[in-house]
XYZ file of C-alpha atoms in Angstrom:
701
model
C 30.703 -90.178 154.337
C 29.984 -87.346 151.910
C 32.593 -84.882 150.707
C 31.453 -81.392 149.773
C 33.085 -79.032 147.268
C 31.911 -75.432 147.189
C 32.402 -72.637 144.662
C 31.178 -69.046 144.974
C 29.987 -67.738 141.604
C 28.985 -64.103 142.060
C 25.798 -64.085 144.138
C 25.397 -67.857 143.760
C 27.153 -70.886 145.228
C 27.615 -74.238 143.563
C 27.876 -77.290 145.851
C 29.037 -80.759 144.797
C 28.294 -83.660 147.149
C 30.433 -86.780 146.573
C 29.516 -90.060 148.240
C 32.939 -91.426 149.196
C 31.697 -95.018 149.196
C 30.334 -95.250 145.662
C 31.446 -92.009 143.993
C 27.891 -90.864 143.307
C 27.860 -87.066 142.881
C 25.009 -84.664 143.543
C 24.859 -80.975 142.571
C 23.102 -78.142 144.383
C 22.785 -74.453 143.542
C 22.019 -71.837 146.210
C 22.318 -68.094 146.736
C 25.824 -67.293 147.983
C 24.584 -65.905 151.296
C 22.333 -68.876 152.136
C 23.951 -71.543 154.298
C 23.314 -75.137 153.279
C 21.534 -76.909 156.133
C 19.821 -80.196 155.389
C 16.391 -80.444 156.964
C 15.198 -83.682 158.522
C 14.866 -86.342 155.807
C 13.308 -89.714 156.497
C 14.088 -91.170 153.065
C 17.008 -89.325 151.422
C 18.496 -90.487 148.121
C 21.517 -89.292 146.152
C 20.677 -87.923 142.705
C 23.354 -87.794 140.001
C 24.493 -84.453 138.508
C 24.344 -86.172 135.070
C 21.411 -88.275 133.930
C 22.289 -90.858 131.298
C 21.010 -94.180 130.012
C 22.921 -96.639 127.818
C 21.126 -99.260 125.762
C 21.338 -102.633 127.497
C 21.636 -101.229 131.008
C 18.866 -101.646 133.564
C 15.964 -99.239 133.393
C 14.832 -97.486 136.566
C 12.510 -99.406 138.847
C 9.868 -98.122 141.200
C 7.224 -98.141 138.424
C 9.238 -95.564 136.484
C 8.999 -97.265 133.077
C 7.341 -95.013 130.522
C 7.383 -92.071 132.922
C 11.100 -91.361 133.280
C 14.500 -92.769 132.370
C 16.294 -90.924 135.178
C 18.362 -92.743 137.781
C 18.476 -95.987 135.804
C 21.159 -98.656 135.881
C 23.707 -96.619 133.891
C 23.908 -93.980 136.634
C 25.198 -96.357 139.278
C 28.128 -97.411 137.146
C 29.556 -93.887 136.946
C 31.704 -92.686 139.840
C 33.675 -89.553 140.647
C 37.029 -89.394 138.874
C 38.196 -85.793 139.203
C 37.215 -82.156 139.086
C 39.081 -79.161 137.709
C 38.347 -75.470 137.885
C 39.881 -73.357 135.147
C 40.029 -69.666 135.958
C 39.587 -67.518 132.904
C 40.098 -63.791 132.559
C 36.467 -63.035 133.253
C 35.168 -66.125 135.026
C 35.535 -69.839 135.743
C 34.663 -73.193 134.224
C 34.224 -76.233 136.465
C 34.627 -79.626 134.811
C 33.573 -82.741 136.726
C 34.477 -86.150 135.292
C 32.646 -89.366 136.086
C 33.817 -92.739 134.747
C 32.567 -96.301 134.703
C 34.472 -99.580 134.370
C 33.590 -100.013 130.685
C 35.713 -97.073 129.575
C 32.806 -94.640 129.367
C 33.105 -91.121 130.764
C 30.861 -88.162 131.465
C 32.129 -84.598 131.571
C 29.869 -82.126 133.354
C 30.755 -78.530 132.441
C 29.520 -75.559 134.444
C 30.600 -72.092 133.316
C 30.173 -68.684 134.957
C 31.461 -65.246 134.050
C 31.852 -62.309 136.392
C 28.776 -60.157 136.686
C 26.407 -62.808 135.345
C 23.351 -63.946 137.292
C 23.273 -67.424 135.775
C 25.516 -70.353 134.907
C 25.728 -72.290 131.661
C 25.831 -76.057 131.830
C 26.294 -78.958 129.396
C 27.404 -82.593 129.372
C 29.884 -84.447 127.171
C 29.605 -88.234 126.785
C 32.872 -89.999 125.859
C 33.053 -93.548 124.574
C 36.607 -94.644 125.436
C 35.753 -98.321 125.115
C 36.373 -100.523 122.074
C 32.671 -101.064 121.325
C 29.893 -98.889 119.922
C 27.342 -97.990 122.602
C 23.759 -96.822 122.211
C 22.854 -93.654 124.093
C 19.138 -93.012 124.587
C 19.144 -90.412 127.338
C 21.586 -87.631 128.239
C 20.836 -84.604 130.382
C 22.160 -81.097 129.868
C 21.668 -80.365 133.571
C 20.529 -82.100 136.718
C 20.095 -80.388 140.077
C 19.509 -82.514 143.148
C 18.585 -81.233 146.596
C 16.028 -78.694 145.381
C 15.137 -76.951 148.625
C 17.125 -78.909 151.181
C 15.387 -76.800 153.835
C 12.014 -78.506 153.373
C 11.596 -81.464 155.693
C 9.593 -84.591 155.063
C 6.823 -83.179 157.252
C 6.475 -79.821 155.476
C 3.593 -79.381 153.080
C 2.458 -76.645 150.708
C 6.007 -75.303 150.396
C 7.266 -76.432 146.990
C 5.818 -75.233 143.673
C 6.621 -75.820 140.018
C 6.265 -73.018 137.468
C 6.276 -73.626 133.733
C 5.122 -71.655 130.686
C 2.534 -73.214 128.429
C 2.377 -72.139 124.808
C -0.044 -72.532 121.923
C -0.340 -70.628 118.668
C -1.118 -66.947 119.283
C -1.323 -67.440 123.067
C 2.305 -67.896 124.041
C 3.772 -67.997 127.540
C 0.847 -68.659 129.882
C 2.211 -69.241 133.389
C 1.183 -72.468 135.103
C 1.922 -72.845 138.824
C 1.341 -76.169 140.574
C 2.194 -77.388 144.042
C 4.187 -80.618 144.249
C 1.247 -82.162 146.062
C -1.060 -81.302 143.117
C 1.443 -82.993 140.823
C 1.450 -86.082 143.074
C 5.129 -85.615 143.850
C 4.728 -86.402 147.537
C 6.939 -89.309 148.644
C 5.269 -92.630 149.248
C 4.988 -94.119 152.724
C 7.785 -96.535 151.901
C 9.982 -94.245 149.821
C 9.856 -96.780 147.011
C 7.819 -95.661 143.997
C 9.226 -92.957 141.735
C 7.311 -89.707 141.366
C 8.001 -87.749 138.188
C 6.553 -84.922 136.098
C 8.226 -85.118 132.672
C 7.206 -82.589 130.037
C 8.554 -81.153 126.806
C 7.863 -81.349 123.096
C 8.754 -83.546 120.146
C 9.354 -81.778 116.859
C 10.968 -78.861 115.088
C 8.967 -76.165 116.907
C 10.592 -76.101 120.353
C 7.929 -73.794 121.814
C 4.938 -75.889 120.811
C 3.090 -76.784 123.996
C 5.629 -75.522 126.529
C 8.645 -73.275 126.618
C 11.903 -75.095 127.501
C 11.693 -73.394 130.887
C 11.206 -74.570 134.475
C 11.211 -72.782 137.842
C 10.942 -74.422 141.267
C 9.918 -72.328 144.257
C 10.364 -72.995 147.976
C 7.861 -70.707 149.716
C 9.135 -71.690 153.135
C 12.573 -70.200 152.394
C 11.540 -67.799 149.564
C 13.975 -69.455 147.145
C 13.683 -69.905 143.372
C 15.606 -72.241 141.045
C 15.333 -71.728 137.289
C 16.381 -73.637 134.166
C 16.118 -72.987 130.423
C 17.327 -75.092 127.481
C 18.970 -73.733 124.323
C 17.801 -76.245 121.724
C 15.806 -75.909 118.496
C 14.360 -79.438 118.420
C 12.824 -82.004 120.818
C 13.561 -81.432 124.503
C 12.339 -82.381 127.954
C 12.301 -81.164 131.552
C 11.650 -83.331 134.599
C 10.724 -82.801 138.232
C 11.638 -86.015 140.032
C 11.203 -87.384 143.502
C 12.153 -90.620 145.094
C 12.023 -90.292 148.833
C 12.210 -86.806 150.331
C 14.501 -84.941 147.961
C 13.199 -83.149 144.864
C 15.430 -83.036 141.774
C 15.092 -81.352 138.392
C 16.792 -82.131 135.096
C 16.475 -81.471 131.399
C 18.018 -81.885 127.983
C 17.297 -83.708 124.749
C 13.972 -85.518 124.674
C 14.868 -89.119 125.517
C 13.868 -92.325 123.741
C 10.498 -92.478 125.454
C 9.493 -88.861 124.791
C 11.434 -88.006 121.621
C 12.291 -91.391 120.012
C 15.972 -90.477 120.484
C 18.737 -93.065 120.250
C 22.276 -92.323 119.118
C 25.089 -94.790 118.559
C 28.439 -93.516 119.805
C 31.367 -95.297 118.188
C 34.593 -96.215 119.956
C 36.618 -93.059 120.531
C 33.684 -90.769 119.733
C 31.931 -88.248 121.930
C 28.561 -86.489 122.040
C 27.784 -83.033 123.435
C 24.401 -82.147 124.928
C 22.579 -78.864 124.271
C 23.345 -76.008 126.646
C 21.265 -75.262 129.728
C 20.973 -71.949 131.566
C 20.546 -72.175 135.356
C 20.020 -69.637 138.113
C 18.901 -69.318 141.724
C 17.813 -66.396 143.900
C 16.160 -65.494 147.158
C 13.019 -63.391 146.846
C 11.902 -61.380 143.866
C 9.313 -63.834 142.616
C 8.929 -65.482 139.248
C 9.862 -62.306 137.341
C 13.277 -61.953 138.986
C 14.429 -65.558 138.537
C 13.216 -65.471 134.923
C 15.098 -62.291 134.088
C 18.231 -63.596 135.750
C 18.134 -66.362 133.109
C 17.212 -64.164 130.132
C 20.369 -62.206 130.933
C 22.137 -65.048 129.112
C 20.834 -63.573 125.835
C 22.266 -60.080 126.371
C 25.734 -60.794 125.013
C 24.486 -62.013 121.629
C 22.084 -59.064 121.351
C 24.897 -56.642 122.178
C 27.019 -58.198 119.415
C 24.249 -57.685 116.867
C 24.213 -55.241 113.978
C 24.934 -51.622 114.885
C 21.516 -50.382 113.748
C 19.846 -52.756 116.194
C 21.382 -51.117 119.231
C 18.895 -48.216 118.996
C 15.868 -50.568 118.698
C 14.564 -48.926 115.503
C 10.917 -49.102 114.408
C 9.860 -51.671 111.785
C 7.135 -51.531 109.154
C 5.998 -54.929 107.835
C 3.518 -54.864 104.969
C 1.929 -58.278 105.653
C -1.225 -56.950 107.330
C -1.443 -54.281 104.620
C -1.246 -56.490 101.515
C -2.052 -59.906 103.078
C 0.549 -61.868 101.145
C 0.292 -59.924 97.907
C 3.088 -57.319 97.960
C 3.840 -55.539 94.701
C 6.005 -52.715 93.453
C 2.889 -50.573 93.161
C 1.530 -51.029 96.689
C 4.967 -50.961 98.331
C 5.777 -47.683 96.570
C 2.525 -46.196 97.843
C 3.179 -47.379 101.397
C 6.735 -46.048 101.676
C 5.616 -42.720 100.259
C 3.114 -42.381 103.120
C 5.343 -43.603 105.976
C 8.531 -41.752 105.012
C 9.793 -39.338 107.677
C 7.469 -40.815 110.320
C 10.196 -42.553 112.312
C 10.479 -45.959 110.627
C 13.872 -47.527 109.906
C 13.145 -50.974 108.402
C 10.646 -51.957 105.700
C 9.972 -55.693 105.418
C 8.522 -57.271 102.279
C 6.701 -60.244 103.754
C 5.441 -63.447 102.112
C 4.070 -63.610 98.580
C 6.757 -61.738 96.626
C 7.453 -64.976 94.727
C 3.915 -66.233 94.063
C 2.509 -66.939 90.637
C -0.819 -65.477 89.641
C -3.718 -67.464 91.061
C -1.581 -69.449 93.538
C -1.721 -68.411 97.242
C 1.532 -67.496 98.973
C 1.276 -70.226 101.636
C 1.399 -73.129 99.152
C 4.011 -71.787 96.740
C 7.127 -71.089 98.805
C 10.287 -72.984 97.994
C 11.129 -71.997 94.406
C 11.697 -68.336 95.313
C 11.656 -66.738 91.901
C 10.524 -63.115 91.908
C 6.957 -62.692 90.650
C 6.944 -60.938 87.270
C 3.298 -59.974 87.724
C 3.882 -58.272 91.087
C 7.284 -56.808 90.232
C 7.274 -56.211 86.468
C 10.374 -53.998 86.658
C 12.203 -56.475 88.854
C 12.651 -56.569 92.601
C 15.724 -54.338 92.391
C 13.487 -51.403 91.399
C 11.351 -51.902 94.509
C 14.399 -52.208 96.776
C 15.729 -48.986 95.306
C 12.415 -47.250 96.045
C 12.513 -48.432 99.665
C 16.041 -47.080 100.062
C 15.174 -43.765 98.432
C 12.610 -43.274 101.164
C 15.257 -43.710 103.864
C 14.410 -47.277 104.886
C 16.465 -50.470 105.128
C 14.874 -53.156 102.916
C 13.933 -56.553 104.320
C 12.465 -59.723 102.836
C 10.652 -62.872 104.022
C 11.754 -66.487 103.507
C 10.421 -69.795 104.803
C 13.778 -71.479 104.344
C 13.206 -75.056 105.518
C 9.744 -75.792 104.081
C 8.220 -76.064 100.598
C 4.586 -75.545 99.604
C 2.484 -78.066 97.732
C 2.170 -75.850 94.628
C 5.922 -75.202 94.324
C 8.027 -77.189 91.874
C 10.366 -77.979 94.768
C 7.531 -79.991 96.364
C 8.161 -82.747 93.813
C 11.934 -82.792 94.358
C 11.534 -85.778 96.649
C 15.172 -86.908 96.573
C 16.048 -83.915 98.737
C 13.056 -83.816 101.083
C 12.764 -85.367 104.530
C 11.260 -88.826 104.817
C 9.792 -90.954 107.568
C 9.478 -94.710 107.167
C 10.828 -94.264 103.644
C 7.951 -91.977 102.598
C 8.176 -88.231 101.996
C 7.250 -86.496 105.243
C 4.166 -84.465 104.364
C 1.865 -82.298 106.463
C -1.011 -80.083 105.401
C 0.285 -78.116 102.374
C 3.977 -78.578 103.274
C 7.048 -80.752 102.955
C 10.496 -80.203 104.455
C 13.967 -79.881 102.970
C 16.547 -82.330 104.309
C 18.887 -79.688 105.689
C 21.678 -82.287 106.030
C 21.767 -82.756 102.256
C 24.675 -80.895 100.547
C 22.447 -80.342 97.491
C 19.856 -78.589 99.678
C 22.516 -76.435 101.298
C 23.773 -75.386 97.861
C 20.236 -74.759 96.570
C 19.321 -72.579 99.549
C 22.641 -70.760 99.366
C 21.679 -69.728 95.831
C 17.978 -69.000 96.409
C 18.219 -67.377 99.854
C 21.711 -65.969 100.348
C 21.956 -65.227 96.642
C 18.735 -63.188 96.753
C 19.860 -61.271 99.847
C 23.160 -60.313 98.232
C 21.809 -59.781 94.714
C 19.348 -57.103 95.836
C 21.218 -55.824 98.860
C 18.663 -56.767 101.490
C 19.717 -55.775 104.998
C 16.987 -57.656 106.892
C 15.543 -61.160 106.602
C 12.441 -62.524 108.299
C 12.946 -66.276 108.707
C 9.544 -67.923 109.002
C 8.653 -71.574 109.701
C 5.022 -72.647 109.568
C 4.757 -76.320 110.496
C 6.548 -78.916 112.588
C 8.271 -82.125 111.502
C 6.926 -83.853 114.583
C 8.645 -86.859 116.135
C 11.471 -87.091 113.634
C 12.743 -88.270 110.273
C 14.791 -90.973 108.560
C 18.512 -90.799 107.974
C 19.908 -91.706 111.395
C 19.743 -94.527 113.926
C 16.473 -93.144 115.314
C 13.765 -90.703 114.246
C 14.722 -88.379 117.092
C 18.385 -88.347 116.080
C 17.375 -87.665 112.482
C 15.410 -84.665 113.697
C 18.279 -83.434 115.878
C 20.736 -83.649 112.984
C 18.357 -81.889 110.605
C 17.708 -79.043 113.028
C 21.421 -78.664 113.770
C 21.974 -78.291 110.020
C 19.161 -75.717 109.863
C 20.810 -73.690 112.638
C 24.141 -73.923 110.816
C 22.531 -72.486 107.685
C 21.485 -69.431 109.715
C 25.132 -69.064 110.713
C 26.076 -69.290 107.036
C 23.668 -66.459 106.205
C 25.320 -64.275 108.827
C 28.783 -65.103 107.497
C 27.947 -64.384 103.860
C 25.695 -61.360 104.429
C 27.588 -59.273 107.000
C 25.456 -57.243 109.449
C 22.236 -58.853 108.238
C 19.345 -58.237 110.644
C 17.558 -61.549 111.261
C 14.026 -62.006 112.563
C 13.229 -65.375 114.138
C 9.647 -66.340 113.288
C 7.842 -69.685 113.446
C 4.143 -69.028 113.026
C 4.980 -66.232 115.412
C 6.456 -67.548 118.639
C 7.180 -71.268 118.164
C 10.986 -70.837 118.203
C 11.454 -68.457 121.117
C 14.250 -70.474 122.736
C 17.776 -69.311 123.633
C 19.657 -70.965 120.741
C 17.642 -69.345 117.954
C 17.405 -66.090 119.896
C 21.204 -65.980 120.096
C 21.420 -66.177 116.295
C 18.810 -63.510 115.503
C 18.410 -59.835 116.240
C 14.784 -60.200 117.259
C 11.776 -62.496 117.025
C 8.130 -62.333 116.062
C 6.602 -62.460 119.523
C 3.406 -64.113 118.267
C 1.027 -64.365 115.330
C -1.424 -62.298 117.384
C -1.643 -59.467 114.869
C -4.795 -57.538 115.789
C -5.927 -59.282 118.963
C -6.959 -57.711 122.256
C -4.742 -60.225 124.073
C -1.513 -58.850 122.579
C -0.371 -57.020 125.764
C -0.960 -60.156 127.847
C 1.210 -62.295 125.553
C 3.844 -59.562 125.276
C 4.111 -59.313 129.073
C 4.352 -63.110 129.389
C 7.379 -63.162 127.113
C 9.450 -60.897 129.372
C 10.074 -64.111 131.327
C 11.748 -65.951 128.448
C 13.200 -63.483 125.931
C 14.621 -59.983 126.122
C 12.046 -57.258 125.406
C 14.591 -55.692 123.045
C 14.234 -58.847 120.909
C 10.442 -59.189 121.127
C 8.861 -57.733 117.970
C 5.233 -56.837 118.680
C 2.619 -56.095 116.042
C 0.535 -52.915 115.967
C -1.886 -53.371 113.079
C -3.823 -50.170 112.412
C -7.126 -50.150 110.554
C -8.727 -47.052 109.042
C -11.908 -47.968 110.950
C -10.057 -47.949 114.294
C -11.024 -45.402 116.920
C -8.265 -43.267 118.431
C -8.622 -45.341 121.624
C -8.075 -48.566 119.714
C -5.046 -47.133 117.893
C -3.427 -46.025 121.158
C -4.155 -49.475 122.631
C -2.360 -51.140 119.690
C 0.584 -48.737 119.765
C 1.035 -49.050 123.551
C 1.305 -52.834 123.160
C 4.598 -52.351 121.320
C 6.136 -50.518 124.291
C 6.479 -53.989 125.833
C 9.095 -54.884 123.210
C 10.012 -53.855 119.658
C 7.587 -51.700 117.690
C 6.374 -53.169 114.378
C 3.551 -51.470 112.466
C 1.334 -52.706 109.666
C -2.182 -52.150 108.390
C -4.223 -49.550 106.519
C -1.648 -46.764 106.485
C -2.853 -45.535 103.089
C -6.238 -44.494 104.427
C -5.653 -42.933 107.854
C -6.804 -39.491 108.950
C -4.596 -36.784 110.392
C -5.941 -37.449 113.895
C -5.171 -41.150 113.564
C -1.632 -40.406 112.397
C -1.186 -38.003 115.324
C -1.820 -40.830 117.824
C 0.603 -43.086 115.927
C 3.351 -40.487 115.655
C 3.023 -39.551 119.331
C 3.396 -43.253 120.101
C 6.520 -43.571 117.966
C 8.035 -40.570 119.745
C 7.182 -42.103 123.140
C 8.695 -45.449 122.066
C 11.951 -43.806 121.014
C 12.146 -42.030 124.356
C 11.791 -45.275 126.335
C 13.884 -47.453 123.974
C 16.963 -47.377 126.281
C 14.790 -48.740 129.116
C 13.366 -51.472 126.873
C 16.929 -52.369 125.905
C 18.376 -52.654 129.415
C 16.163 -53.097 132.445
C 13.937 -55.252 134.610
C 10.200 -55.933 134.255
C 7.455 -56.443 136.827
C 3.818 -57.312 136.174
C 0.928 -55.996 138.287
C -2.798 -56.678 138.230
C -5.113 -59.670 138.672
C -4.592 -62.914 136.798
C -6.251 -62.927 133.390
C -8.356 -66.059 132.995
C -9.468 -65.777 129.358
C -7.054 -64.313 126.832
C -9.734 -64.017 124.135
C -12.085 -62.196 126.499
C -9.719 -60.533 128.987
C -11.159 -59.022 132.147
C -9.576 -56.772 134.753
C -6.352 -54.912 134.090
C -2.605 -55.270 133.667
C 0.274 -52.978 134.514
C 3.845 -53.666 133.384
C 6.656 -51.704 135.022
C 10.000 -51.575 133.243
C 12.859 -50.160 135.311
C 15.994 -49.080 133.441
C 19.579 -49.389 134.566
C 19.699 -45.598 135.078
C 16.595 -45.797 137.308
C 14.356 -44.221 134.690
C 11.212 -46.267 134.235
C 7.980 -46.555 132.335
C 4.665 -48.234 133.066
C 2.134 -49.525 130.534
C -1.414 -49.886 131.851
C -4.069 -51.850 129.948
C -7.664 -51.779 131.122
C -9.580 -54.797 129.842
C -13.265 -55.680 130.002
C -15.163 -55.494 133.302
C -12.330 -53.655 135.038
C -14.030 -52.573 138.239
C -10.977 -50.980 139.842
C -11.337 -47.208 140.053
C -7.552 -46.872 140.169
C -4.937 -49.170 138.667
C -1.800 -49.180 140.836
C 1.859 -50.071 140.348
C 4.502 -50.012 143.104
C 7.686 -48.366 141.876
C 11.236 -49.555 142.646
C 13.136 -48.040 145.542
C 15.298 -44.991 144.841
C 18.156 -43.445 146.864
C 16.906 -41.308 149.739
C 17.623 -38.041 147.910
C 15.752 -39.046 144.746
C 12.086 -39.131 143.742
C 10.289 -40.135 140.568
C 8.679 -37.510 138.365
C 6.183 -38.055 135.568
C 7.833 -37.049 132.300
C 5.332 -38.053 129.584
C 1.928 -39.727 129.460
C 0.768 -41.468 126.283
C -2.840 -42.365 125.512
C -5.590 -41.384 123.102
C -6.915 -38.654 125.415
C -6.204 -36.918 128.699
C -6.086 -39.507 131.488
C -5.607 -38.904 135.216
C -2.263 -40.267 136.411
C -0.633 -39.418 139.730
C 2.243 -40.321 142.009
C 1.690 -41.049 145.687
C 5.048 -41.828 147.252
C 6.232 -45.084 145.690
C 2.874 -45.741 144.023
C 1.890 -44.785 140.483
C -1.866 -44.666 140.033
C -3.897 -44.433 136.842
C -7.640 -43.817 136.881
C -9.634 -46.449 135.035
C -11.869 -44.430 132.728
C -12.940 -46.936 130.074
C -12.612 -50.542 129.050
C -9.950 -51.508 126.499
C -7.869 -48.381 126.973
C -4.081 -48.204 127.267
C -2.049 -45.592 129.125
C 1.743 -45.428 129.187
C 3.749 -43.305 131.624
C 7.435 -42.388 131.331
C 9.076 -41.655 134.708
C 12.340 -39.843 135.363
């Protein structure tokens, strides 16, 4: 016998299935208006809503060793104890408790607030025994019964979507059928099938985003999951028998070398997961239902951020050699052109003859570059009507910095200082390090009155570090301390605007995004693939938080400048480049673009995105075209078209969202480098393809 508990959470329903014989509990998530009907299953298995493994317990069989630690011996000891639902003023929290006979307990928390299109989920492990226990796997979420409507005889129905990520090519969508992944059940229902993926290290978006979507094409259903964690993580698609399950959380002992000892009376809390489900709408809809979880933190951000102001960053102007002289010249040229923030990037601290990327860590203002002191330069920036910002690589030290030799306070592995190419890493758990960084970072921000900080991070620790019971736990502790230091910055520098950067996009995960106003979308500064990457990221971060580079060169044609400027309409506009040598015509294209950006900023801030056009095979040599539609909450919209190489379509076409019967769209403004033919035909917006590598943006009322 199986008992079912059901909760309606907005347009979703949460279903708990409790096996009354053994207390095993399964969790399913469905749209609220979709009835749960189990299709024919020849080999069904119950899958636990919490995945856990305790050292000494049996590992999973079915040839699972080394591939997954799910559904091992620990799971079968935990049985249903109780469930409570606490109604809050604006939502509910459901707490499910499982216990085993050793005095161990698991709390599964699922939280939803009215109006939200997602739920938040985490697990708490309690050791109520009298002995220390070793924990080497704990999930943040686990959903069984993914697509109960698919029978054992259906094929080609279930697909996995994940986002791959490498430096300067973030967010490439990968879609694979479960058959391609060899997740079909065996003839005997015995051997485990599993696709486990994730990353080990301090760059959580290094290989994959902590993101997973499952699609049932038979029923047009989508399940999505994201993890909010700034260190090693994993996701799994699992099958034993007919049912598909998904789970995720901290990278376990096999993937992330993670083992934590939990003493008697102690507890451990997993990272948070974000889950959603919907019917129809495709990969874009389920993704944006999850990114809605980042809206609250963005809304709480500094007041100036609510208008999505334009940023100027001097990095691609001075290439790591900012000075009072060149900064003064830049701000004199860009004043009154619509910029709000001016960011002094890396190199402000470097000694003569030593490159910026091997000298960070001491953070003493360069006397050669700023002979009158940095306060004079900050004053100049302010006098030109701009908020001053500055760059720090807080957690790392370069090989030419004095701090590089301060080995007592640097991370170690196997007793040796953990060293990569040109870098070492502060032990962020060390009170001395916290005090040092408070002086060098927070002290600098307050001393000069900086209102903006770009937090960069340009290498990964990898598997982990010493100082805990496992390398993975050492890493987790260090990265938790790093996140806490960001909180300390916000406490001690009120209303500071923080930019989350890690060689561009290696930390674009929900935890760090919740702490920062925006993020460097990528290190793709001047690349033709920028609009492709920028569109990808609409699936994992809010466009209002996605800072996109437009680097302008004095040799650029007007077409190239408009292409670069239009890229930034897919997020936050950030300019850099040869602004000291541009012609009047070049500035006209830039200023028209800034005006267009400010007009569409409310739609960037609150809206929904849809991508059109053929798949782009090569990012470095893109062919075809791309159209991104952004629909605002007030039904205004804009479309950004990019024509790439070998675009043979005479017309690029985007289908517009439905409007009330008495309303129609009208073209308000068209932005490009020249006159381009754009027209509306009913619900279709068409743009004539005139040339390769041209961008056209259209604002619709």
